[in-house]
Amino acid sequence: PQHDAPMISQLLFGDHYEVLRKSEEGRWIYIKIHFDDTEGWIEGEQHHSISHEYFDQINHANFKITTDLSCSILYKKSPITILIGSIVPISNSELFKIEEQFAFNGEAKSLGQKRDIEFIKVTSMKYINAPYLQGGKSPFGIDAAGLVQMVFKIAGYALPHAVSAQLGE
């Protein structure tokens, strides 16, 4: 739990996780990412609590995953840029509003919808020229395992983050 520790994974907008413990001074939180069971530390200021009920709802919802390299959401009338592979809490339409506090207008597909090899090829090309970043999962920094995991996640297939686990070793 320190700023100069190597990054092992990355959270994108909409990723959810379980809190496993906190550091003694409470500045750092040890988490497990729900999607792939990756464990690691995040700074406490980056943490946003949700209820157990909402956590369970997210686990069973067929939300959308963004397919645009970048797009934006409108939250409380302020735009927030989100990246490809982000999860947005919508299910059946491109535009979602929750009491006028949240809106999304971009390209997305259902998380559970499995896509073909052509979609996988097109999605992988969106990461071309992305710089290498250990543990990264975004077009602004990504590693080999993150690239494979994210392209397949967007296509509807769950893979672990570690290369050895992706290979079944």
PDB file of C-alpha atoms in Angstrom:
ATOM      1  CA  PRO A   1       0.000   0.000   0.000  1.00  0.00           C
ATOM      2  CA  GLN A   2       2.215   2.789  -1.297  1.00  0.00           C
ATOM      3  CA  HIS A   3       2.320   5.138  -4.281  1.00  0.00           C
ATOM      4  CA  ASP A   4       5.490   3.686  -5.785  1.00  0.00           C
ATOM      5  CA  ALA A   5       4.261   0.069  -5.726  1.00  0.00           C
ATOM      6  CA  PRO A   6       3.803  -1.556  -9.160  1.00  0.00           C
ATOM      7  CA  MET A   7       0.295  -1.393 -10.595  1.00  0.00           C
ATOM      8  CA  ILE A   8      -1.170  -4.888 -11.043  1.00  0.00           C
ATOM      9  CA  SER A   9      -4.552  -3.915 -12.478  1.00  0.00           C
ATOM     10  CA  GLN A  10      -6.744  -0.923 -13.134  1.00  0.00           C
ATOM     11  CA  LEU A  11     -10.336  -0.026 -12.354  1.00  0.00           C
ATOM     12  CA  LEU A  12     -12.411   1.576 -15.090  1.00  0.00           C
ATOM     13  CA  PHE A  13     -15.675   3.450 -14.616  1.00  0.00           C
ATOM     14  CA  GLY A  14     -18.356   1.063 -13.360  1.00  0.00           C
ATOM     15  CA  ASP A  15     -16.018  -1.679 -12.131  1.00  0.00           C
ATOM     16  CA  HIS A  16     -17.039  -2.877  -8.705  1.00  0.00           C
ATOM     17  CA  TYR A  17     -15.078  -4.642  -6.018  1.00  0.00           C
ATOM     18  CA  GLU A  18     -15.213  -6.085  -2.530  1.00  0.00           C
ATOM     19  CA  VAL A  19     -13.327  -4.438   0.323  1.00  0.00           C
ATOM     20  CA  LEU A  20     -11.209  -7.083   2.061  1.00  0.00           C
ATOM     21  CA  ARG A  21      -9.424  -4.894   4.620  1.00  0.00           C
ATOM     22  CA  LYS A  22      -8.019  -1.459   5.320  1.00  0.00           C
ATOM     23  CA  SER A  23      -4.495  -0.404   6.224  1.00  0.00           C
ATOM     24  CA  GLU A  24      -3.852   0.453   9.870  1.00  0.00           C
ATOM     25  CA  GLU A  25      -4.070   4.186   9.309  1.00  0.00           C
ATOM     26  CA  GLY A  26      -7.072   3.709   6.973  1.00  0.00           C
ATOM     27  CA  ARG A  27      -5.454   5.501   4.036  1.00  0.00           C
ATOM     28  CA  TRP A  28      -5.355   2.391   1.821  1.00  0.00           C
ATOM     29  CA  ILE A  29      -8.018  -0.231   1.078  1.00  0.00           C
ATOM     30  CA  TYR A  30      -7.269  -3.801  -0.031  1.00  0.00           C
ATOM     31  CA  ILE A  31      -9.869  -4.891  -2.603  1.00  0.00           C
ATOM     32  CA  LYS A  32     -10.870  -7.804  -4.823  1.00  0.00           C
ATOM     33  CA  ILE A  33     -12.223  -6.858  -8.248  1.00  0.00           C
ATOM     34  CA  HIS A  34     -15.466  -8.742  -8.806  1.00  0.00           C
ATOM     35  CA  PHE A  35     -14.957  -9.366 -12.543  1.00  0.00           C
ATOM     36  CA  ASP A  36     -11.673 -11.264 -12.314  1.00  0.00           C
ATOM     37  CA  ASP A  37     -10.882 -11.704  -8.586  1.00  0.00           C
ATOM     38  CA  THR A  38      -7.709  -9.590  -8.884  1.00  0.00           C
ATOM     39  CA  GLU A  39      -6.642  -8.300  -5.472  1.00  0.00           C
ATOM     40  CA  GLY A  40      -4.722  -5.134  -4.708  1.00  0.00           C
ATOM     41  CA  TRP A  41      -4.598  -1.821  -2.887  1.00  0.00           C
ATOM     42  CA  ILE A  42      -6.382   1.409  -3.769  1.00  0.00           C
ATOM     43  CA  GLU A  43      -6.096   4.723  -2.009  1.00  0.00           C
ATOM     44  CA  GLY A  44      -9.035   5.318   0.329  1.00  0.00           C
ATOM     45  CA  GLU A  45      -9.884   8.607  -1.387  1.00  0.00           C
ATOM     46  CA  GLN A  46     -10.635   6.648  -4.572  1.00  0.00           C
ATOM     47  CA  HIS A  47     -13.159   4.383  -2.825  1.00  0.00           C
ATOM     48  CA  HIS A  48     -16.908   4.889  -3.146  1.00  0.00           C
ATOM     49  CA  SER A  49     -19.087   2.669  -0.949  1.00  0.00           C
ATOM     50  CA  ILE A  50     -22.246   1.024  -2.228  1.00  0.00           C
ATOM     51  CA  SER A  51     -24.782  -1.054  -0.314  1.00  0.00           C
ATOM     52  CA  HIS A  52     -24.682  -4.869  -0.245  1.00  0.00           C
ATOM     53  CA  GLU A  53     -28.052  -4.852  -2.026  1.00  0.00           C
ATOM     54  CA  TYR A  54     -26.706  -2.697  -4.877  1.00  0.00           C
ATOM     55  CA  PHE A  55     -23.544  -4.854  -5.101  1.00  0.00           C
ATOM     56  CA  ASP A  56     -25.753  -7.954  -5.537  1.00  0.00           C
ATOM     57  CA  GLN A  57     -27.942  -6.116  -8.064  1.00  0.00           C
ATOM     58  CA  ILE A  58     -24.869  -5.172 -10.127  1.00  0.00           C
ATOM     59  CA  ASN A  59     -23.681  -8.806 -10.086  1.00  0.00           C
ATOM     60  CA  HIS A  60     -26.943  -9.957 -11.660  1.00  0.00           C
ATOM     61  CA  ALA A  61     -27.660  -7.022 -13.974  1.00  0.00           C
ATOM     62  CA  ASN A  62     -26.932  -7.122 -17.682  1.00  0.00           C
ATOM     63  CA  PHE A  63     -25.559  -3.591 -17.853  1.00  0.00           C
ATOM     64  CA  LYS A  64     -23.898  -2.088 -20.913  1.00  0.00           C
ATOM     65  CA  ILE A  65     -20.177  -1.944 -21.667  1.00  0.00           C
ATOM     66  CA  THR A  66     -18.901   0.967 -23.722  1.00  0.00           C
ATOM     67  CA  THR A  67     -17.454   0.250 -27.162  1.00  0.00           C
ATOM     68  CA  ASP A  68     -16.383   3.810 -28.079  1.00  0.00           C
ATOM     69  CA  LEU A  69     -12.729   4.628 -27.470  1.00  0.00           C
ATOM     70  CA  SER A  70     -14.017   7.393 -25.235  1.00  0.00           C
ATOM     71  CA  CYS A  71     -17.453   8.825 -24.565  1.00  0.00           C
ATOM     72  CA  SER A  72     -19.077  10.784 -21.813  1.00  0.00           C
ATOM     73  CA  ILE A  73     -21.733  10.544 -19.207  1.00  0.00           C
ATOM     74  CA  LEU A  74     -23.583  13.460 -17.719  1.00  0.00           C
ATOM     75  CA  TYR A  75     -23.780  13.279 -13.948  1.00  0.00           C
ATOM     76  CA  LYS A  76     -25.526  16.073 -12.051  1.00  0.00           C
ATOM     77  CA  LYS A  77     -25.195  18.199 -15.216  1.00  0.00           C
ATOM     78  CA  SER A  78     -21.397  17.744 -15.335  1.00  0.00           C
ATOM     79  CA  PRO A  79     -19.766  15.743 -18.158  1.00  0.00           C
ATOM     80  CA  ILE A  80     -17.385  12.920 -17.219  1.00  0.00           C
ATOM     81  CA  THR A  81     -15.223  11.245 -19.871  1.00  0.00           C
ATOM     82  CA  ILE A  82     -15.195   7.450 -19.686  1.00  0.00           C
ATOM     83  CA  LEU A  83     -13.159   4.962 -21.711  1.00  0.00           C
ATOM     84  CA  ILE A  84     -13.810   1.879 -23.781  1.00  0.00           C
ATOM     85  CA  GLY A  85     -14.643  -1.061 -21.502  1.00  0.00           C
ATOM     86  CA  SER A  86     -16.400   1.066 -18.882  1.00  0.00           C
ATOM     87  CA  ILE A  87     -19.632  -0.273 -17.424  1.00  0.00           C
ATOM     88  CA  VAL A  88     -22.681   1.977 -17.486  1.00  0.00           C
ATOM     89  CA  PRO A  89     -25.814   1.146 -15.466  1.00  0.00           C
ATOM     90  CA  ILE A  90     -28.216   0.922 -18.386  1.00  0.00           C
ATOM     91  CA  SER A  91     -29.898  -2.118 -19.784  1.00  0.00           C
ATOM     92  CA  ASN A  92     -32.104  -1.571 -22.835  1.00  0.00           C
ATOM     93  CA  SER A  93     -31.474   1.878 -24.310  1.00  0.00           C
ATOM     94  CA  GLU A  94     -28.646   4.127 -25.408  1.00  0.00           C
ATOM     95  CA  LEU A  95     -29.880   6.918 -23.153  1.00  0.00           C
ATOM     96  CA  PHE A  96     -30.459   6.350 -19.445  1.00  0.00           C
ATOM     97  CA  LYS A  97     -31.728   8.847 -16.916  1.00  0.00           C
ATOM     98  CA  ILE A  98     -32.069   8.399 -13.188  1.00  0.00           C
ATOM     99  CA  GLU A  99     -34.080  11.285 -11.783  1.00  0.00           C
ATOM    100  CA  GLU A 100     -32.329  13.588 -14.304  1.00  0.00           C
ATOM    101  CA  GLN A 101     -29.020  12.976 -12.481  1.00  0.00           C
ATOM    102  CA  PHE A 102     -27.331  10.596 -14.941  1.00  0.00           C
ATOM    103  CA  ALA A 103     -27.329  10.355 -18.737  1.00  0.00           C
ATOM    104  CA  PHE A 104     -25.248   8.392 -21.251  1.00  0.00           C
ATOM    105  CA  ASN A 105     -25.158   8.819 -24.987  1.00  0.00           C
ATOM    106  CA  GLY A 106     -22.602   6.661 -26.743  1.00  0.00           C
ATOM    107  CA  GLU A 107     -21.958   3.277 -28.275  1.00  0.00           C
ATOM    108  CA  ALA A 108     -22.345   0.303 -25.938  1.00  0.00           C
ATOM    109  CA  LYS A 109     -23.455  -3.318 -25.932  1.00  0.00           C
ATOM    110  CA  SER A 110     -24.884  -5.606 -23.278  1.00  0.00           C
ATOM    111  CA  LEU A 111     -22.205  -7.159 -21.066  1.00  0.00           C
ATOM    112  CA  GLY A 112     -23.632 -10.654 -21.549  1.00  0.00           C
ATOM    113  CA  GLN A 113     -23.973 -10.402 -25.335  1.00  0.00           C
ATOM    114  CA  LYS A 114     -21.299 -12.579 -26.938  1.00  0.00           C
ATOM    115  CA  ARG A 115     -19.834 -11.274 -30.187  1.00  0.00           C
ATOM    116  CA  ASP A 116     -17.931 -12.926 -33.039  1.00  0.00           C
ATOM    117  CA  ILE A 117     -14.292 -12.905 -34.117  1.00  0.00           C
ATOM    118  CA  GLU A 118     -14.798  -9.927 -36.442  1.00  0.00           C
ATOM    119  CA  PHE A 119     -16.012  -7.832 -33.485  1.00  0.00           C
ATOM    120  CA  ILE A 120     -12.975  -8.996 -31.492  1.00  0.00           C
ATOM    121  CA  LYS A 121     -10.643  -7.908 -34.325  1.00  0.00           C
ATOM    122  CA  VAL A 122     -12.289  -4.478 -34.663  1.00  0.00           C
ATOM    123  CA  THR A 123     -12.236  -3.956 -30.894  1.00  0.00           C
ATOM    124  CA  SER A 124      -8.580  -4.929 -30.600  1.00  0.00           C
ATOM    125  CA  MET A 125      -7.660  -2.351 -33.262  1.00  0.00           C
ATOM    126  CA  LYS A 126      -9.101   0.400 -31.053  1.00  0.00           C
ATOM    127  CA  TYR A 127      -6.119  -0.146 -28.761  1.00  0.00           C
ATOM    128  CA  ILE A 128      -3.526   0.274 -31.517  1.00  0.00           C
ATOM    129  CA  ASN A 129      -0.717   2.623 -30.463  1.00  0.00           C
ATOM    130  CA  ALA A 130      -1.764   2.433 -26.802  1.00  0.00           C
ATOM    131  CA  PRO A 131       1.365   2.807 -24.690  1.00  0.00           C
ATOM    132  CA  TYR A 132       2.549  -0.036 -22.493  1.00  0.00           C
ATOM    133  CA  LEU A 133       1.566   0.332 -18.849  1.00  0.00           C
ATOM    134  CA  GLN A 134       2.040  -2.536 -16.402  1.00  0.00           C
ATOM    135  CA  GLY A 135      -1.403  -3.506 -15.086  1.00  0.00           C
ATOM    136  CA  GLY A 136      -3.151  -1.091 -17.460  1.00  0.00           C
ATOM    137  CA  LYS A 137      -6.521  -1.724 -19.098  1.00  0.00           C
ATOM    138  CA  SER A 138      -7.144   1.456 -21.094  1.00  0.00           C
ATOM    139  CA  PRO A 139      -6.128   2.908 -24.465  1.00  0.00           C
ATOM    140  CA  PHE A 140      -3.999   5.394 -22.496  1.00  0.00           C
ATOM    141  CA  GLY A 141      -1.892   2.569 -21.015  1.00  0.00           C
ATOM    142  CA  ILE A 142      -2.280  -1.187 -21.233  1.00  0.00           C
ATOM    143  CA  ASP A 143      -0.270  -4.381 -20.855  1.00  0.00           C
ATOM    144  CA  ALA A 144      -0.574  -7.598 -22.898  1.00  0.00           C
ATOM    145  CA  ALA A 145      -2.800  -9.375 -20.369  1.00  0.00           C
ATOM    146  CA  GLY A 146      -5.001  -6.297 -20.024  1.00  0.00           C
ATOM    147  CA  LEU A 147      -5.389  -6.042 -23.793  1.00  0.00           C
ATOM    148  CA  VAL A 148      -6.533  -9.653 -24.135  1.00  0.00           C
ATOM    149  CA  GLN A 149      -8.811  -9.400 -21.097  1.00  0.00           C
ATOM    150  CA  MET A 150     -10.441  -6.119 -22.160  1.00  0.00           C
ATOM    151  CA  VAL A 151     -11.025  -7.080 -25.804  1.00  0.00           C
ATOM    152  CA  PHE A 152     -12.677 -10.325 -24.738  1.00  0.00           C
ATOM    153  CA  LYS A 153     -14.619  -8.635 -21.914  1.00  0.00           C
ATOM    154  CA  ILE A 154     -16.060  -6.132 -24.389  1.00  0.00           C
ATOM    155  CA  ALA A 155     -16.910  -9.058 -26.698  1.00  0.00           C
ATOM    156  CA  GLY A 156     -18.802 -10.784 -23.847  1.00  0.00           C
ATOM    157  CA  TYR A 157     -16.236 -13.273 -22.544  1.00  0.00           C
ATOM    158  CA  ALA A 158     -14.715 -13.268 -19.045  1.00  0.00           C
ATOM    159  CA  LEU A 159     -10.979 -13.903 -18.802  1.00  0.00           C
ATOM    160  CA  PRO A 160      -8.636 -13.476 -15.830  1.00  0.00           C
ATOM    161  CA  HIS A 161      -6.102 -10.644 -15.863  1.00  0.00           C
ATOM    162  CA  ALA A 162      -2.923 -12.730 -15.536  1.00  0.00           C
ATOM    163  CA  VAL A 163      -1.437 -14.179 -18.749  1.00  0.00           C
ATOM    164  CA  SER A 164      -0.680 -17.502 -17.034  1.00  0.00           C
ATOM    165  CA  ALA A 165      -4.340 -17.799 -15.972  1.00  0.00           C
ATOM    166  CA  GLN A 166      -5.515 -16.817 -19.469  1.00  0.00           C
ATOM    167  CA  LEU A 167      -3.396 -19.691 -20.827  1.00  0.00           C
ATOM    168  CA  GLY A 168      -4.814 -22.087 -18.247  1.00  0.00           C
ATOM    169  CA  GLU A 169      -1.473 -22.692 -16.549  1.00  0.00           C
TER     170      GLU A 169
END
